[in-house]
Short mmCIF file of C-alpha atoms in Angstrom, two decimals:
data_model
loop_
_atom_site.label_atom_id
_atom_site.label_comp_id
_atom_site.label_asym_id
_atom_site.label_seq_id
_atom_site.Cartn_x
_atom_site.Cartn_y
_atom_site.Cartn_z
CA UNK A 9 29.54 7.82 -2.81
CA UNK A 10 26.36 6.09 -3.29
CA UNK A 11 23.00 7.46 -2.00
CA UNK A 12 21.77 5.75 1.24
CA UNK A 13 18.16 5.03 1.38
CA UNK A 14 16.20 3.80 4.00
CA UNK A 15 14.19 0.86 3.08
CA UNK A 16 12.05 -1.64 5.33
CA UNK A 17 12.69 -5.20 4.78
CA UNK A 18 10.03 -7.62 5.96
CA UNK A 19 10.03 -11.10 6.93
CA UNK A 20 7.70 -13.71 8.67
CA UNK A 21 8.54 -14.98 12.03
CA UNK A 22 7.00 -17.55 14.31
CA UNK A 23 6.97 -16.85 17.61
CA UNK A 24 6.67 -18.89 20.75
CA UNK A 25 3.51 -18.87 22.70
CA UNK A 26 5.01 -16.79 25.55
CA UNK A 27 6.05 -14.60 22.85
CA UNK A 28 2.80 -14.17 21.06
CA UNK A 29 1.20 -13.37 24.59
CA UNK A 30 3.12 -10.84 25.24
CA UNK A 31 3.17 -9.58 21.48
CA UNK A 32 -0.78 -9.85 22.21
CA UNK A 33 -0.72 -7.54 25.16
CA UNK A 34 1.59 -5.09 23.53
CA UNK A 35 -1.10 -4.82 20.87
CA UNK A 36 -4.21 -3.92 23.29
CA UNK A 37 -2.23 -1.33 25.14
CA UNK A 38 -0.92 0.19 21.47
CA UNK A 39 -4.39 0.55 20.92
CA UNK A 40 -5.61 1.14 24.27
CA UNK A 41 -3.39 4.34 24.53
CA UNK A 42 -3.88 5.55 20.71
CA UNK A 43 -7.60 5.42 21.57
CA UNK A 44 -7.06 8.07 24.64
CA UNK A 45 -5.12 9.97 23.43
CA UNK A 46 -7.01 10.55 20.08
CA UNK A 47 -10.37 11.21 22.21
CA UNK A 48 -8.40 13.38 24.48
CA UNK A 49 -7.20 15.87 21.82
CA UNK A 50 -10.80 15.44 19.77
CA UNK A 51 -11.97 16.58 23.66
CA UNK A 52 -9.74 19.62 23.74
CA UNK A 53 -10.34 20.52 19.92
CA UNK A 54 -14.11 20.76 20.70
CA UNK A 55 -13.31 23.14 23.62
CA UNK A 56 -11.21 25.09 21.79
CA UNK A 57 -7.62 23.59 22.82
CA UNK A 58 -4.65 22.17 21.56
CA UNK A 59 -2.92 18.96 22.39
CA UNK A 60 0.18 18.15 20.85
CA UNK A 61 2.64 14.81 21.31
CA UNK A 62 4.51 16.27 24.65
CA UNK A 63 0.80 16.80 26.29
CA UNK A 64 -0.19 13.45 25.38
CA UNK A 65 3.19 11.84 26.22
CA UNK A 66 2.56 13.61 29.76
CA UNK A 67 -1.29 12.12 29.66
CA UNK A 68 0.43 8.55 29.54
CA UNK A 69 3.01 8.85 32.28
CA UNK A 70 -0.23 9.74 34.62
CA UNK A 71 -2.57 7.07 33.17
CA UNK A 72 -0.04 4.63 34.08
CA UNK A 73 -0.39 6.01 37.78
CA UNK A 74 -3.86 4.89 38.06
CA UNK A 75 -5.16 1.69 39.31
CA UNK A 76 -7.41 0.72 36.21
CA UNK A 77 -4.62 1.01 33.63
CA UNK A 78 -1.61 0.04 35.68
CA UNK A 79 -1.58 -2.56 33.14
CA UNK A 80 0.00 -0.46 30.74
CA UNK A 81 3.47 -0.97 32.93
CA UNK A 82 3.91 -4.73 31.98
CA UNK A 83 4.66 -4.14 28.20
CA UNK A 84 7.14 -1.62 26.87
CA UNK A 85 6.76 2.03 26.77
CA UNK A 86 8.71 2.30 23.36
CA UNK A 87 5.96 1.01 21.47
CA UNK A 88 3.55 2.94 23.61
CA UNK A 89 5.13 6.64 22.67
CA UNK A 90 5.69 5.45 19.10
CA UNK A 91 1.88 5.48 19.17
CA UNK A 92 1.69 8.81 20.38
CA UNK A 93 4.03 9.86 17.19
CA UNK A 94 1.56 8.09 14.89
CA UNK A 95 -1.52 10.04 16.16
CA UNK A 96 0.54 13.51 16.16
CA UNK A 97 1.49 12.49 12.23
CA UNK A 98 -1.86 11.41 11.81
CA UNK A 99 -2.73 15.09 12.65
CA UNK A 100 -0.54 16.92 11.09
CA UNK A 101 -1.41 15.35 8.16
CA UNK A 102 -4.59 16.24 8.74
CA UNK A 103 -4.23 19.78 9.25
CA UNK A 104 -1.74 19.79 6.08
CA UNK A 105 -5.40 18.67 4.14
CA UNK A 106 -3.38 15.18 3.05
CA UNK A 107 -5.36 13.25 5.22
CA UNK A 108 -8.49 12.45 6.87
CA UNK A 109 -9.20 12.96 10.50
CA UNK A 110 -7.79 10.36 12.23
CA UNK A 111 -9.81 7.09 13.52
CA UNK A 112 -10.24 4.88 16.66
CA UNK A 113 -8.46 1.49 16.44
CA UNK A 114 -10.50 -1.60 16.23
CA UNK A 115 -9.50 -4.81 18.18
CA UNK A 116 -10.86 -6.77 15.44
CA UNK A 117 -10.42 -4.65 12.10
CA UNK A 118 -7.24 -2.38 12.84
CA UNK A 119 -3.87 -3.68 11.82
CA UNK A 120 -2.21 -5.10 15.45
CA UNK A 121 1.02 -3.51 14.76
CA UNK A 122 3.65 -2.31 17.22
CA UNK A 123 6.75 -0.36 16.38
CA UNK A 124 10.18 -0.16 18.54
CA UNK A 125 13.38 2.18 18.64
CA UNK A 126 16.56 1.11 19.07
CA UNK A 127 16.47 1.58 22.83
CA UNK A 128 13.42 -1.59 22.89
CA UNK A 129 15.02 -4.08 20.79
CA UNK A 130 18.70 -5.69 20.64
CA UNK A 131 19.59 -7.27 16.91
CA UNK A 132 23.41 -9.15 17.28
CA UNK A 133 24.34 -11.82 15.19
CA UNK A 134 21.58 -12.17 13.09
CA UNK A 135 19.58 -12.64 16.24
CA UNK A 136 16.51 -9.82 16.85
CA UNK A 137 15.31 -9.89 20.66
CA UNK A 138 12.91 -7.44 21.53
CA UNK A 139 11.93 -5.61 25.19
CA UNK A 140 10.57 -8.04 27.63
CA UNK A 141 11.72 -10.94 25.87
CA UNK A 142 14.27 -13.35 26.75
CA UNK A 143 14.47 -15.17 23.81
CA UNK A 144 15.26 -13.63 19.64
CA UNK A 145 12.14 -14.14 17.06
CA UNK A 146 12.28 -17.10 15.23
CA UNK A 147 12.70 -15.16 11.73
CA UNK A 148 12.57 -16.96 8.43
CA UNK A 149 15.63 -14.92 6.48
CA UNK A 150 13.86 -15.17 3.08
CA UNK A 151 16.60 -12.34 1.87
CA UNK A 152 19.56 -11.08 3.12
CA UNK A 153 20.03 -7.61 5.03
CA UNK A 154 22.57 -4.84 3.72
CA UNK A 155 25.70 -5.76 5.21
CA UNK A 156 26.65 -4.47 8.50
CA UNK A 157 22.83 -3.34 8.84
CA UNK A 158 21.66 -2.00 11.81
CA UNK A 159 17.93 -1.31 12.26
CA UNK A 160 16.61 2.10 13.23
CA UNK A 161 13.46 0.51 14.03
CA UNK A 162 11.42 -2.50 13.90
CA UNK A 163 7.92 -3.02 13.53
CA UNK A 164 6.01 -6.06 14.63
CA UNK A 165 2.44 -6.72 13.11
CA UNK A 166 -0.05 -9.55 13.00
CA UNK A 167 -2.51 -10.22 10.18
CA UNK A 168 -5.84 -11.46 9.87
CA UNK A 169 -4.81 -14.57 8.47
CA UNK A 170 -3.01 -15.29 11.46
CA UNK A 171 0.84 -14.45 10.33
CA UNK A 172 2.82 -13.12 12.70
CA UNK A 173 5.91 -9.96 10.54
CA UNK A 174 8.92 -8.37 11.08
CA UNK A 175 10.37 -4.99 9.73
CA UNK A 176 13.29 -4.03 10.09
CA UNK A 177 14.18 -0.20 8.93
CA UNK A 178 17.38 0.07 7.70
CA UNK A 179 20.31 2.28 5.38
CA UNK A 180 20.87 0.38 2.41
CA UNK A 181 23.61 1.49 -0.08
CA UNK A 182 22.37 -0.80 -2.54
CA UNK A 183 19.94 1.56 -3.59
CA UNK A 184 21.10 4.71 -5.46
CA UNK A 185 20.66 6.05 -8.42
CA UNK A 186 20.73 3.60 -11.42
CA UNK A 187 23.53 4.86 -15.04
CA UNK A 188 21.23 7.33 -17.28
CA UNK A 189 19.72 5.68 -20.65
CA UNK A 190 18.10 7.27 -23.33
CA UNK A 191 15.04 4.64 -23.22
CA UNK A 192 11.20 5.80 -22.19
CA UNK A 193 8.54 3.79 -22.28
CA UNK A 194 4.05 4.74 -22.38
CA UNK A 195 2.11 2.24 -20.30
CA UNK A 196 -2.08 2.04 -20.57
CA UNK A 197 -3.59 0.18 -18.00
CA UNK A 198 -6.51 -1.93 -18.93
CA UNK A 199 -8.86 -4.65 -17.78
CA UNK A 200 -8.19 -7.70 -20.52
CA UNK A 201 -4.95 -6.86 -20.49
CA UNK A 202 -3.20 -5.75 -17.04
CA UNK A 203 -0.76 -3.33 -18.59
CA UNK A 204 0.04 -2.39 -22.39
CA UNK A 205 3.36 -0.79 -23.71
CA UNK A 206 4.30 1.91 -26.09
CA UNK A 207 6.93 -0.94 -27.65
CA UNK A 208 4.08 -3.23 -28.51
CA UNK A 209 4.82 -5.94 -25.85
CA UNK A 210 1.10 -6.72 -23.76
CA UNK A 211 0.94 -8.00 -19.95
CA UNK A 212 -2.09 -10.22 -19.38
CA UNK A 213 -4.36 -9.99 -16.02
CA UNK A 214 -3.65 -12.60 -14.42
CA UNK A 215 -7.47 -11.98 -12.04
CA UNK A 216 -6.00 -13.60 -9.02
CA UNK A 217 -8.94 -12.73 -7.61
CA UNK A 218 -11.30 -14.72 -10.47
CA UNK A 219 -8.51 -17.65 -9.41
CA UNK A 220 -9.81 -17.78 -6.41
CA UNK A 221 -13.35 -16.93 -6.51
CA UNK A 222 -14.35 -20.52 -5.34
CA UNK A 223 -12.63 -20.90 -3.00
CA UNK A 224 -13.29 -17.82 -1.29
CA UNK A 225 -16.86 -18.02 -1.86
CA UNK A 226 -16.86 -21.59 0.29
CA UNK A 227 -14.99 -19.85 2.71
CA UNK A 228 -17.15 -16.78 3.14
CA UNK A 229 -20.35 -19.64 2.99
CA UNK A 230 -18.53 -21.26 5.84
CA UNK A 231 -18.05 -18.12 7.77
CA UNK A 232 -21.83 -16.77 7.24
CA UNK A 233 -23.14 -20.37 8.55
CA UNK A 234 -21.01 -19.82 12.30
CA UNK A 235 -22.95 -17.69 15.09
CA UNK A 236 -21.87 -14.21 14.93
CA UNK A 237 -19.67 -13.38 18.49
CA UNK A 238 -16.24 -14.45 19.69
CA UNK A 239 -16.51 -18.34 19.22
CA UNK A 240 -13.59 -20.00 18.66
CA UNK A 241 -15.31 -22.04 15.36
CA UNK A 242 -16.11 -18.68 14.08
CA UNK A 243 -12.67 -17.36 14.62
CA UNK A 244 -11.54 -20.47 12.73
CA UNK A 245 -13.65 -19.26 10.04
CA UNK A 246 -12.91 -16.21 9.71
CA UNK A 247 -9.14 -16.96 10.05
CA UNK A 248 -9.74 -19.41 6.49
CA UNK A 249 -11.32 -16.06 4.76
CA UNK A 250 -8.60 -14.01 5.76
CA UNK A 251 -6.13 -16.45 4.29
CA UNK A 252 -7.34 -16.61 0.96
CA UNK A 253 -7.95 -13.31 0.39
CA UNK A 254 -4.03 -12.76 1.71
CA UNK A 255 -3.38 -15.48 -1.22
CA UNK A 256 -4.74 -13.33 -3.85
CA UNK A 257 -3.09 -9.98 -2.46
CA UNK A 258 0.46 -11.62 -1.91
CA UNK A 259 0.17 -13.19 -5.63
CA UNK A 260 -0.39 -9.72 -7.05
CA UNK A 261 1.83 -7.80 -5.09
CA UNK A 262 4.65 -10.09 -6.31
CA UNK A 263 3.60 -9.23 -9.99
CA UNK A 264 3.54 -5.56 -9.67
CA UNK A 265 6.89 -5.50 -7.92
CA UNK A 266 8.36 -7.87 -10.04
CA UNK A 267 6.77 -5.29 -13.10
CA UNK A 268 8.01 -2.11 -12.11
CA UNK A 269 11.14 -3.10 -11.09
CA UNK A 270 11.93 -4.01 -14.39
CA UNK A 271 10.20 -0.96 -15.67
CA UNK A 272 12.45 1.21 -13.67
CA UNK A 273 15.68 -0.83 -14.38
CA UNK A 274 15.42 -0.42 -18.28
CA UNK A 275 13.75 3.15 -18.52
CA UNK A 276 14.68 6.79 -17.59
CA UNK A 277 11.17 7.73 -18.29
CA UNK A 278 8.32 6.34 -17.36
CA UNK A 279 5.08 7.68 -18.50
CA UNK A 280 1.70 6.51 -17.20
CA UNK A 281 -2.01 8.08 -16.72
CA UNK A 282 -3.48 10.24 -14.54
CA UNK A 283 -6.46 8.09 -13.96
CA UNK A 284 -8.82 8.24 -10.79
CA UNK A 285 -9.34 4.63 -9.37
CA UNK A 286 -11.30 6.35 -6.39
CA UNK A 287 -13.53 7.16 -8.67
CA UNK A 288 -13.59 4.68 -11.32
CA UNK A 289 -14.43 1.73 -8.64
CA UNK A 290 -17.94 3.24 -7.85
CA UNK A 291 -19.25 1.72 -11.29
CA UNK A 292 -20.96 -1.48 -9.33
CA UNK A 293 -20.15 -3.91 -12.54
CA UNK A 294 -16.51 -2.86 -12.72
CA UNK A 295 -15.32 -2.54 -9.26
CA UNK A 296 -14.04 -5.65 -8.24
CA UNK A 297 -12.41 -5.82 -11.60
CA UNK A 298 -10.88 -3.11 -10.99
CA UNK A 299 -9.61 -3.20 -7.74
CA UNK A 300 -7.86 -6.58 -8.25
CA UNK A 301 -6.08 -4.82 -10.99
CA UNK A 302 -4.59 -2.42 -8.13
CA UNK A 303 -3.77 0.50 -11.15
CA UNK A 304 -3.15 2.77 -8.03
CA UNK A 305 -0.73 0.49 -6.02
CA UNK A 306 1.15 -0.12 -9.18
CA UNK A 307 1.31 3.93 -9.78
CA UNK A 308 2.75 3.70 -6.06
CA UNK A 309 5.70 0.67 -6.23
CA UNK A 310 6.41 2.92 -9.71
CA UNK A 311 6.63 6.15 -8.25
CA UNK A 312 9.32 5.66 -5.19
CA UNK A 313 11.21 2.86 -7.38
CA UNK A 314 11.91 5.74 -9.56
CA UNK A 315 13.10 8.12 -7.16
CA UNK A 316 15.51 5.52 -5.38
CA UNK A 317 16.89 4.79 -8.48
CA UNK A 318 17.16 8.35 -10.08
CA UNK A 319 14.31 7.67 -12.77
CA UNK A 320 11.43 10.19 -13.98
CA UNK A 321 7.57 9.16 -14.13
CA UNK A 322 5.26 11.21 -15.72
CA UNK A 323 1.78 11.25 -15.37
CA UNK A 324 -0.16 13.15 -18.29
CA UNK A 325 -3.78 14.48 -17.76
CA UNK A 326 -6.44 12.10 -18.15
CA UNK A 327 -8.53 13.88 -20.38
CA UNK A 328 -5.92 13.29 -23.07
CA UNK A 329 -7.35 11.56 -26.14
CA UNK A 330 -4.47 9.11 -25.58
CA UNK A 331 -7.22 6.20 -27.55
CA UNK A 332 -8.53 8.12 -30.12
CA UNK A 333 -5.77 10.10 -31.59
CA UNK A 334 -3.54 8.76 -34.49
CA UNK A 335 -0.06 8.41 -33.03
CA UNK A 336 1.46 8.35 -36.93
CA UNK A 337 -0.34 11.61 -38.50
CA UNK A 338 -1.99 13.24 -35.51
CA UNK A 339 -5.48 12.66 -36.70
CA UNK A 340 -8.30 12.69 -33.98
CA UNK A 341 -10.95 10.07 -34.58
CA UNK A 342 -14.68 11.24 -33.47
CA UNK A 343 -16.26 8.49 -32.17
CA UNK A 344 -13.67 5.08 -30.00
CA UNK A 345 -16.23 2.67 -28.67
CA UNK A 346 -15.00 0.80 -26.19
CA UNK A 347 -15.69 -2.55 -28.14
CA UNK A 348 -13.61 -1.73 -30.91
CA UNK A 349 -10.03 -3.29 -30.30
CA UNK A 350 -8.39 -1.98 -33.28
CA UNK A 351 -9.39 1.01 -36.30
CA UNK A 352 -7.96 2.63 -38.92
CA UNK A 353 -6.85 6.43 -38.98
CA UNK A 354 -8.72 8.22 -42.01
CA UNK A 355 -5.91 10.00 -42.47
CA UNK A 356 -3.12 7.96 -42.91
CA UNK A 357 -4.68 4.75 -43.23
CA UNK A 358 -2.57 3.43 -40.82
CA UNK A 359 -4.30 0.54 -38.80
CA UNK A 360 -3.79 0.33 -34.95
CA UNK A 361 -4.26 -1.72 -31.77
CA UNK A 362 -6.24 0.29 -29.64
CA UNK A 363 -4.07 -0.30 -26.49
CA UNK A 364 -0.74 0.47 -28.23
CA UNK A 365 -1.48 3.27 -29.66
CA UNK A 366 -2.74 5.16 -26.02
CA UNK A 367 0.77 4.03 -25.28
CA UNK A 368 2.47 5.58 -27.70
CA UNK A 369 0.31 8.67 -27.58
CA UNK A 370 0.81 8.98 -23.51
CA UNK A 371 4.92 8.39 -24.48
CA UNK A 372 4.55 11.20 -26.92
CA UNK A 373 2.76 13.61 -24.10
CA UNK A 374 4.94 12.94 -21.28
CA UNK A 375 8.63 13.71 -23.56
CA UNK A 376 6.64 16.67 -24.42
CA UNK A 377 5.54 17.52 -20.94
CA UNK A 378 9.53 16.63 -19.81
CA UNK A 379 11.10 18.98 -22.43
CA UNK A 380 8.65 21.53 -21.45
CA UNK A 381 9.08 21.38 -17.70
CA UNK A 382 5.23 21.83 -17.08
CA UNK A 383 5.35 18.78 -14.77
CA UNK A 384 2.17 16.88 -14.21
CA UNK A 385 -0.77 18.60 -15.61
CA UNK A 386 -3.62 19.45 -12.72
CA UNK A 387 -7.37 17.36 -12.69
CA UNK A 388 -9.72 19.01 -14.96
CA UNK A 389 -13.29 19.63 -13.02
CA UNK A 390 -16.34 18.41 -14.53
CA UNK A 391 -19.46 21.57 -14.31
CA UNK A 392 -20.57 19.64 -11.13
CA UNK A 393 -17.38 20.22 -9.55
CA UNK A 394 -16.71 16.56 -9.37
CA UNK A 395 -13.29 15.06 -10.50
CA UNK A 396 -13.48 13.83 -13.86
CA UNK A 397 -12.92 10.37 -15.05
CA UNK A 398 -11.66 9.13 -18.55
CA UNK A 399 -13.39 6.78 -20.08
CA UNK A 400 -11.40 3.22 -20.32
CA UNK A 401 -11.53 0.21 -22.81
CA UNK A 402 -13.10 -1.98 -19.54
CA UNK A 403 -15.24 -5.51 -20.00
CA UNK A 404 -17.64 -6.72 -17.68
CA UNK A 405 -16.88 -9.43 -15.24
CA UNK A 406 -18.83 -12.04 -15.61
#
């Protein structure tokens, strides 16, 4: 019987204006009542109490009592105690050390998102309606649901850019794991080229974000000439920033899915490197370079592909010589600057390409680290204390 996974399938809708009003207020009070409820537990922590969901759940029945936030009655309460479950999960992650302590929404930086249970929302016929509307979303079907799909829940959102989503949680039985193989596969991130593997075969960097460096620098001229405030010409603006830069993130997005999908598909192991992009994007010449590679969010999509589908990805310590060791005879150069592309082993005489050979030496450490059963090795401290960082083969951006 194949696994069932749950698995959140998004697509854009357009809705009506009455719709979008009332999506609007659903927002505010989502936020509205995340706000209180986070300041009224940071309250009781201070004084030495505890708050947990049922205390705040009980807060929001009475705020809804008073006269100044009677408001809160006009839009659902689903998505209004789904924001109470956020904040407690917020905490406990918190308290579990996985997380920061959690922060106030802002109207005009937060994500306006709203989630609803099956109780809030009615989906028949292809048709999704949601509470307090009389009318189903407008939703462009760019893919098809799992069949006979029923949504656990469904989360509304709106974007900077102005685009309005829909996801839809659901079982799908599609996903499960994928027949065994006997192939593996090293990958080595890099700058001038996005991705290299251990078979040879080299994924350029595309630099979406180079792409559209023009045009988002007229934009962001545009937006810096408008009086700061609420106008609606420097809404406009801001709306034409938001949409390139949701341009560039869209475009790569599709390229690391598209990527490790494939990765997944034809490998049972996967082995990558531990590296630490927090860390790595506080070099100021390297940063945006580095971000609009997105190493971490394609560590991510790799990661949970892998477990849907029954795969392994390894990730071996990044303080392993992966550039400057011989991958034929074993031989450990001294000195790899990062300017030299390719070098001969003086042991073996073999010549190699810099990037391919990492990859073959990361394959070569994560079978070994598989056989073994060690797992992931831990971060290695620098003296300081501070997480360490391995050096990579980066260029400048010009």
């Amino acid at each position: 019987m194949a696994t069932r996974v749950k698995r959140a399938f998004k697509y854009r809708f357009y809705p009506t204006d009455a719709q979008a009003a009332e999506l609007s207020r659903t927002f505010g009070c989502v936020r509205k009542v995340y706000n209180m409820a986070l300041a009224a537990r940071t309250q009781a922590w201070a004084r030495g109490e505890r708050i947990n969901y049922s205390r705040t759940s009980a807060m929001l029945t009475a705020w809804k009592k008073t006269e100044e936030l009677e408001y809160l009655n006009e839009v659902s309460s689903v998505p209004l105690q789904q924001a109470l479950r956020h904040l407690q999960a917020a905490f406990t992650n918190f308290f579990a050390k996985q997380a920061k302590y959690p922060r106030f929404k802002s109207r005009k930086r937060s994500r306006n998102s709203a989630e609803y249970t099956t109780s809030a929302f009615r989906f028949r016929d292809g048709e999704l309606t949601l509470a307090k509307m009389s009318e189903p979303l407008n939703i462009v079907w760019s893919r098809h649901l799992p069949e006979r799909a029923q949504p656990s829940t469904v989360t509304v959102s709106h974007d900077s850019a102005d685009r309005w989503f829909v996801s839809l949680l659901c079982e799908d039985p599609a996903v499960g794991p994928l027949p065994a193989t006997d192939a593996a596969i090293g990958v080595d991130v890099g700058l001038d080229h996005l991705l290299t593997f251990s078979t040879g075969e080299k994924i350029v960097n595309p630099r979406h974000e180079r792409r559209d460096r023009a045009r988002l620098a007229r934009a962001q001229r545009a937006l810096a000439r408008k009086a700061r405030g609420d106008g609606v010409n420097r809404a406009k603006a801001r709306r034409a920033v938001a949409r390139v830069h949701a341009r560039i993130a869209d475009r790569r997005r599709d390229l690391l899915h598209k990527i490790t999908t494939r990765l997944v598909r034809e490998n049972q192991v996967v082995v990558i490197e531990d590296l630490t992009v927090r860390n790595m994007v506080k070099n100021g010449a390297l940063a945006c370079a580095i971000s609009d590679a997105a190493w971490r969010e394609f560590r991510t999509m790799l990661e949970y592909k892998a477990q849907w589908y029954g795969r392994e990805v390894i990730a071996v310590d990044r303080w392993f010589p992966s550039s400057k060791l011989c991958s034929n005879c074993g031989n450990l150069a001294e000195a790899m600057p990062l300017h030299v592309r390719t070098w001969t082993c003086g042991g073996c005489g073999v010549t190699h390409d810099r990037d391919v050979n990492a990859a073959n030496n990361l394959l070569a450490a994560g079978l070994a680290v598989s056989v073994c059963g060690a797992g992931v090795r831990p971060q290695r401290r620098t003296p300081s204390g501070q997480s360490a960082v391995k050096q990579k083969p980066l260029q400048r951006e010009p």
